[in-house]
Short mmCIF file of C-alpha atoms in Angstrom, two decimals:
data_model
loop_
_atom_site.label_atom_id
_atom_site.label_comp_id
_atom_site.label_asym_id
_atom_site.label_seq_id
_atom_site.Cartn_x
_atom_site.Cartn_y
_atom_site.Cartn_z
CA MET A 432 -25.77 111.24 -44.66
CA LYS A 433 -25.55 107.27 -44.41
CA GLN A 434 -28.38 106.75 -46.94
CA ILE A 435 -26.76 108.72 -49.59
CA LEU A 436 -23.51 107.18 -49.14
CA SER A 437 -25.06 103.91 -49.24
CA GLY A 438 -27.26 104.71 -52.57
CA VAL A 439 -23.80 105.94 -53.98
CA LEU A 440 -22.24 102.57 -52.84
CA LEU A 441 -24.76 100.34 -54.45
CA ILE A 442 -24.86 102.35 -57.79
CA TRP A 443 -20.89 102.19 -58.04
CA LEU A 444 -20.93 98.29 -57.32
CA SER A 445 -23.81 97.68 -59.76
CA SER A 446 -21.79 99.32 -62.31
CA LEU A 447 -18.72 96.64 -61.61
CA SER A 448 -21.01 93.66 -62.23
CA VAL A 449 -20.09 91.63 -65.12
CA ALA A 450 -22.04 91.60 -68.29
CA ASP A 451 -22.72 88.46 -70.35
CA ILE A 452 -20.13 87.54 -72.71
CA TYR A 453 -21.34 85.56 -76.02
CA VAL A 454 -18.65 83.22 -77.38
CA VAL A 455 -19.58 83.03 -81.03
CA THR A 456 -18.70 81.09 -84.24
CA HIS A 457 -19.93 80.81 -87.59
CA ALA A 458 -23.21 79.57 -87.86
CA ASP A 459 -22.34 76.72 -89.99
CA SER A 460 -19.55 75.42 -87.81
CA PRO A 461 -19.92 71.78 -86.69
CA ILE A 462 -19.26 72.85 -83.11
CA GLU A 463 -22.35 73.37 -81.01
CA ALA A 464 -20.85 74.10 -77.70
CA ILE A 465 -17.21 74.32 -76.10
CA SER A 466 -15.97 73.99 -72.63
CA LYS A 467 -14.26 76.72 -70.63
CA GLU A 468 -10.87 74.74 -70.69
CA ALA A 469 -10.99 74.56 -74.33
CA LEU A 470 -11.64 78.02 -74.82
CA ARG A 471 -8.71 78.75 -72.13
CA ASP A 472 -6.22 76.43 -74.17
CA LEU A 473 -7.41 78.44 -77.46
CA TYR A 474 -6.94 81.72 -76.32
CA LEU A 475 -3.58 80.94 -74.13
CA GLY A 476 -2.00 79.42 -77.26
CA ARG A 477 -1.99 76.05 -75.73
CA ALA A 478 -4.34 74.59 -78.52
CA ARG A 479 -4.86 75.60 -82.14
CA ALA A 480 -7.74 73.34 -82.84
CA LEU A 481 -11.26 73.10 -81.89
CA PRO A 482 -12.57 70.11 -79.94
CA ASN A 483 -13.59 68.43 -82.95
CA GLY A 484 -10.22 68.82 -84.37
CA GLN A 485 -10.78 71.39 -86.82
CA PHE A 486 -8.08 74.50 -87.06
CA ALA A 487 -9.62 77.31 -85.17
CA SER A 488 -9.06 81.01 -86.38
CA ILE A 489 -9.07 82.84 -83.04
CA TYR A 490 -9.90 86.44 -82.90
CA ASP A 491 -9.25 88.67 -79.83
CA ARG A 492 -10.58 92.28 -79.11
CA LYS A 493 -8.79 95.54 -79.44
CA GLY A 494 -10.83 97.89 -77.86
CA ASN A 495 -13.09 97.46 -75.29
CA ALA A 496 -10.82 96.41 -72.36
CA ASP A 497 -13.51 95.74 -69.88
CA LEU A 498 -15.15 93.13 -71.92
CA ARG A 499 -11.43 91.61 -72.50
CA SER A 500 -10.50 91.79 -69.12
CA GLN A 501 -13.84 90.08 -67.99
CA PHE A 502 -13.47 87.21 -70.63
CA TYR A 503 -9.89 86.43 -69.52
CA GLN A 504 -10.65 86.78 -66.09
CA HIS A 505 -13.51 84.11 -66.37
CA VAL A 506 -11.82 81.81 -68.97
CA ALA A 507 -8.23 81.67 -67.77
CA GLY A 508 -8.35 83.53 -64.12
CA MET A 509 -5.83 85.91 -65.42
CA GLY A 510 -5.93 89.69 -65.56
CA LEU A 511 -5.06 91.60 -68.74
CA SER A 512 -1.53 92.67 -67.60
CA GLN A 513 -0.86 88.82 -66.90
CA VAL A 514 -2.50 87.73 -70.45
CA ASP A 515 -0.47 90.37 -72.18
CA ALA A 516 2.94 89.21 -70.30
CA PHE A 517 2.18 85.74 -71.15
CA TRP A 518 1.72 86.55 -74.83
CA ALA A 519 4.62 88.65 -75.05
CA ARG A 520 6.61 85.87 -73.61
CA LEU A 521 5.31 83.14 -76.26
CA VAL A 522 5.76 85.83 -79.44
CA PHE A 523 9.20 86.79 -77.94
CA ALA A 524 10.29 83.15 -77.58
CA GLY A 525 9.12 82.57 -81.38
CA ARG A 526 6.64 79.78 -80.16
CA MET A 527 3.49 81.61 -81.04
CA LEU A 528 2.09 84.21 -83.49
CA PRO A 529 0.04 86.63 -81.36
CA LEU A 530 -3.76 86.18 -81.90
CA GLU A 531 -5.52 88.50 -84.51
CA LYS A 532 -7.13 91.42 -82.96
CA VAL A 533 -10.34 92.95 -84.32
CA GLU A 534 -11.37 96.55 -83.36
CA GLY A 535 -15.15 96.62 -83.10
CA ASP A 536 -18.01 94.38 -82.78
CA GLN A 537 -19.36 95.02 -86.11
CA GLU A 538 -15.95 94.04 -87.69
CA LEU A 539 -15.93 91.00 -85.45
CA LYS A 540 -19.22 89.78 -86.52
CA GLU A 541 -18.33 90.08 -90.34
CA VAL A 542 -14.86 88.34 -89.70
CA VAL A 543 -16.56 85.39 -87.73
CA ALA A 544 -19.43 85.18 -90.30
CA GLU A 545 -16.80 84.62 -93.29
CA ASP A 546 -14.64 82.21 -91.60
CA LYS A 547 -16.14 78.90 -90.61
CA SER A 548 -13.14 78.04 -88.28
CA ALA A 549 -13.41 81.49 -86.39
CA ILE A 550 -13.98 82.06 -82.86
CA SER A 551 -14.42 85.22 -80.68
CA TYR A 552 -16.60 86.78 -78.10
CA LEU A 553 -19.07 89.75 -77.88
CA GLY A 554 -20.65 91.69 -75.16
CA ALA A 555 -24.16 91.33 -76.40
CA PRO A 556 -26.24 88.63 -78.11
CA PRO A 557 -25.13 88.30 -81.77
CA ASP A 558 -27.76 89.66 -84.12
CA HIS A 559 -25.88 88.52 -87.48
CA PRO A 560 -27.46 85.56 -88.97
CA GLY A 561 -24.16 84.04 -89.66
CA LEU A 562 -23.06 83.64 -86.30
CA LYS A 563 -24.01 81.14 -83.43
CA VAL A 564 -23.34 81.14 -79.53
CA ILE A 565 -21.43 78.22 -78.52
CA TYR A 566 -20.46 79.34 -74.70
CA LEU A 567 -22.07 82.02 -72.43
CA VAL A 568 -20.56 83.61 -69.51
CA SER A 569 -23.36 84.73 -67.45
CA GLU A 570 -22.39 86.07 -63.95
#
């Protein structure tokens, strides 16, 4: 019985493991890498420009709450409820417009590949020639 419970526990714990998250931008963007702190500032509305001073079009996720949760936990140390409350305060106060959200991976890849100032994140390596990885969350 203990072996069965141990096996079930191991399977359950492995399902909780964090997958890689790929922060991507347009393939022709001059940005080759970005820091965790710069990502945090962009995704929490503290900055609107990339480290090179170029305006950034920041895209967040509508679906895939697990990926979004893992991303914000890594980048900002915040859960989704905290992030959503943080953004609600900014928007309500009129200080920021909410980040633009994209539904699925394919739509997100197309949007980022069309905008040289775009930045977003994926749960798998980008298979689109118009994208490049500038940050990898690997846990």
